[in-house]
Every structure is written in C-alpha cells, then in structure tokens.
CSV table of C-alpha atoms in Angstrom, one decimal:
chain,number,residue,atom,x,y,z
A,1,MET,CA,4.5,-13.4,19.9
A,2,SER,CA,4.1,-9.7,20.8
A,3,ILE,CA,1.1,-8.0,22.3
A,4,ALA,CA,0.4,-4.3,21.6
A,5,LYS,CA,-1.8,-1.9,23.5
A,6,VAL,CA,-3.3,1.4,22.4
A,7,ILE,CA,-3.9,4.4,24.6
A,8,GLU,CA,-5.7,7.5,23.7
A,9,LEU,CA,-4.7,11.0,24.8
A,10,THR,CA,-5.0,14.7,24.0
A,11,ALA,CA,-2.0,17.0,23.6
A,12,SER,CA,-1.8,20.7,22.8
A,13,SER,CA,0.6,23.4,21.6
A,14,SER,CA,0.4,27.1,20.9
A,15,ILE,CA,2.9,26.6,18.0
A,16,SER,CA,1.6,23.9,15.6
A,17,VAL,CA,-0.1,20.5,15.1
A,18,GLU,CA,3.4,18.9,14.7
A,19,ASP,CA,4.5,20.4,18.0
A,20,ALA,CA,1.4,19.1,19.7
A,21,VAL,CA,2.1,15.6,18.4
A,22,LYS,CA,5.7,15.7,19.4
A,23,SER,CA,4.9,16.9,22.9
A,24,GLY,CA,2.3,14.3,23.4
A,25,LEU,CA,4.7,11.5,22.3
A,26,ALA,CA,7.5,12.9,24.4
A,27,LYS,CA,5.4,13.1,27.6
A,28,THR,CA,4.0,9.6,27.0
A,29,ALA,CA,7.5,8.2,26.5
A,30,GLU,CA,8.4,9.4,30.0
A,31,THR,CA,6.3,6.5,31.4
A,32,VAL,CA,5.5,4.2,28.5
A,33,LYS,CA,8.2,2.1,27.0
A,34,GLY,CA,8.2,0.4,23.6
A,35,ILE,CA,6.1,3.0,21.6
A,36,GLN,CA,5.7,1.8,18.1
A,37,GLY,CA,3.7,4.6,16.5
A,38,ALA,CA,0.8,7.1,16.8
A,39,TRP,CA,-2.3,7.9,14.9
A,40,VAL,CA,-3.7,11.4,14.9
A,41,ASN,CA,-7.4,10.8,15.3
A,42,GLU,CA,-8.6,14.4,15.5
A,43,ILE,CA,-7.2,17.9,15.2
A,44,LYS,CA,-8.9,20.9,16.9
A,45,VAL,CA,-8.1,24.5,17.3
A,46,VAL,CA,-8.9,27.1,20.0
A,47,THR,CA,-9.4,30.6,18.7
A,48,ASP,CA,-9.6,34.1,20.2
A,49,PRO,CA,-12.7,36.3,19.6
A,50,GLN,CA,-11.2,37.5,16.3
A,51,GLY,CA,-10.8,34.0,14.9
A,52,ASN,CA,-7.0,33.8,15.4
A,53,ILE,CA,-5.7,30.4,16.4
A,54,THR,CA,-4.4,30.4,19.9
A,55,GLU,CA,-3.9,26.7,20.5
A,56,TRP,CA,-3.7,23.5,18.4
A,57,ARG,CA,-5.1,20.3,20.0
A,58,VAL,CA,-4.6,16.7,18.7
A,59,ASN,CA,-6.3,13.5,19.8
A,60,LEU,CA,-3.6,10.7,19.6
A,61,ARG,CA,-3.8,7.0,19.7
A,62,ILE,CA,-0.4,5.7,20.7
A,63,THR,CA,0.5,2.0,20.2
A,64,PHE,CA,3.2,0.3,22.3
A,65,VAL,CA,4.3,-3.3,22.9
A,66,VAL,CA,3.5,-4.8,26.2
A,67,SER,CA,6.5,-6.4,27.8
C-alpha cells in the first residue's frame, strides 16, 4: 500500500504560466522524491501601471509518494 502526501506552494515566472509550473516542479524535485503529479489551483498575474503582465504566479498542489 502506498501513502501519498500533498504540499502546496507558489511559483512564479516572468515568461509564462507553463514556465512558472515547470520551475515550481523543478525546484520541488530538488528535495522531494517520488512526485506523482501537480494540480494548478490558482493563476495570478502581476502588472505594471499600464496593465502589462510582468509576472505570472501559480499556486500548485504537488502530490508525492511517501517512502
């Protein structure tokens, strides 16, 4: 029987939502082994005063198997 755990984190990127997700997963994988998947819970943007997007932020829930 396997036991899974879910952690929640926020990652960001100035490039795209996809890049924010990838960087969040990559950073998590440095210390967490057995990642099974991720759920994008929320997407936010940061804008400059003219309304241009300067940063993408994602709230992730990452599932991994506890060894």
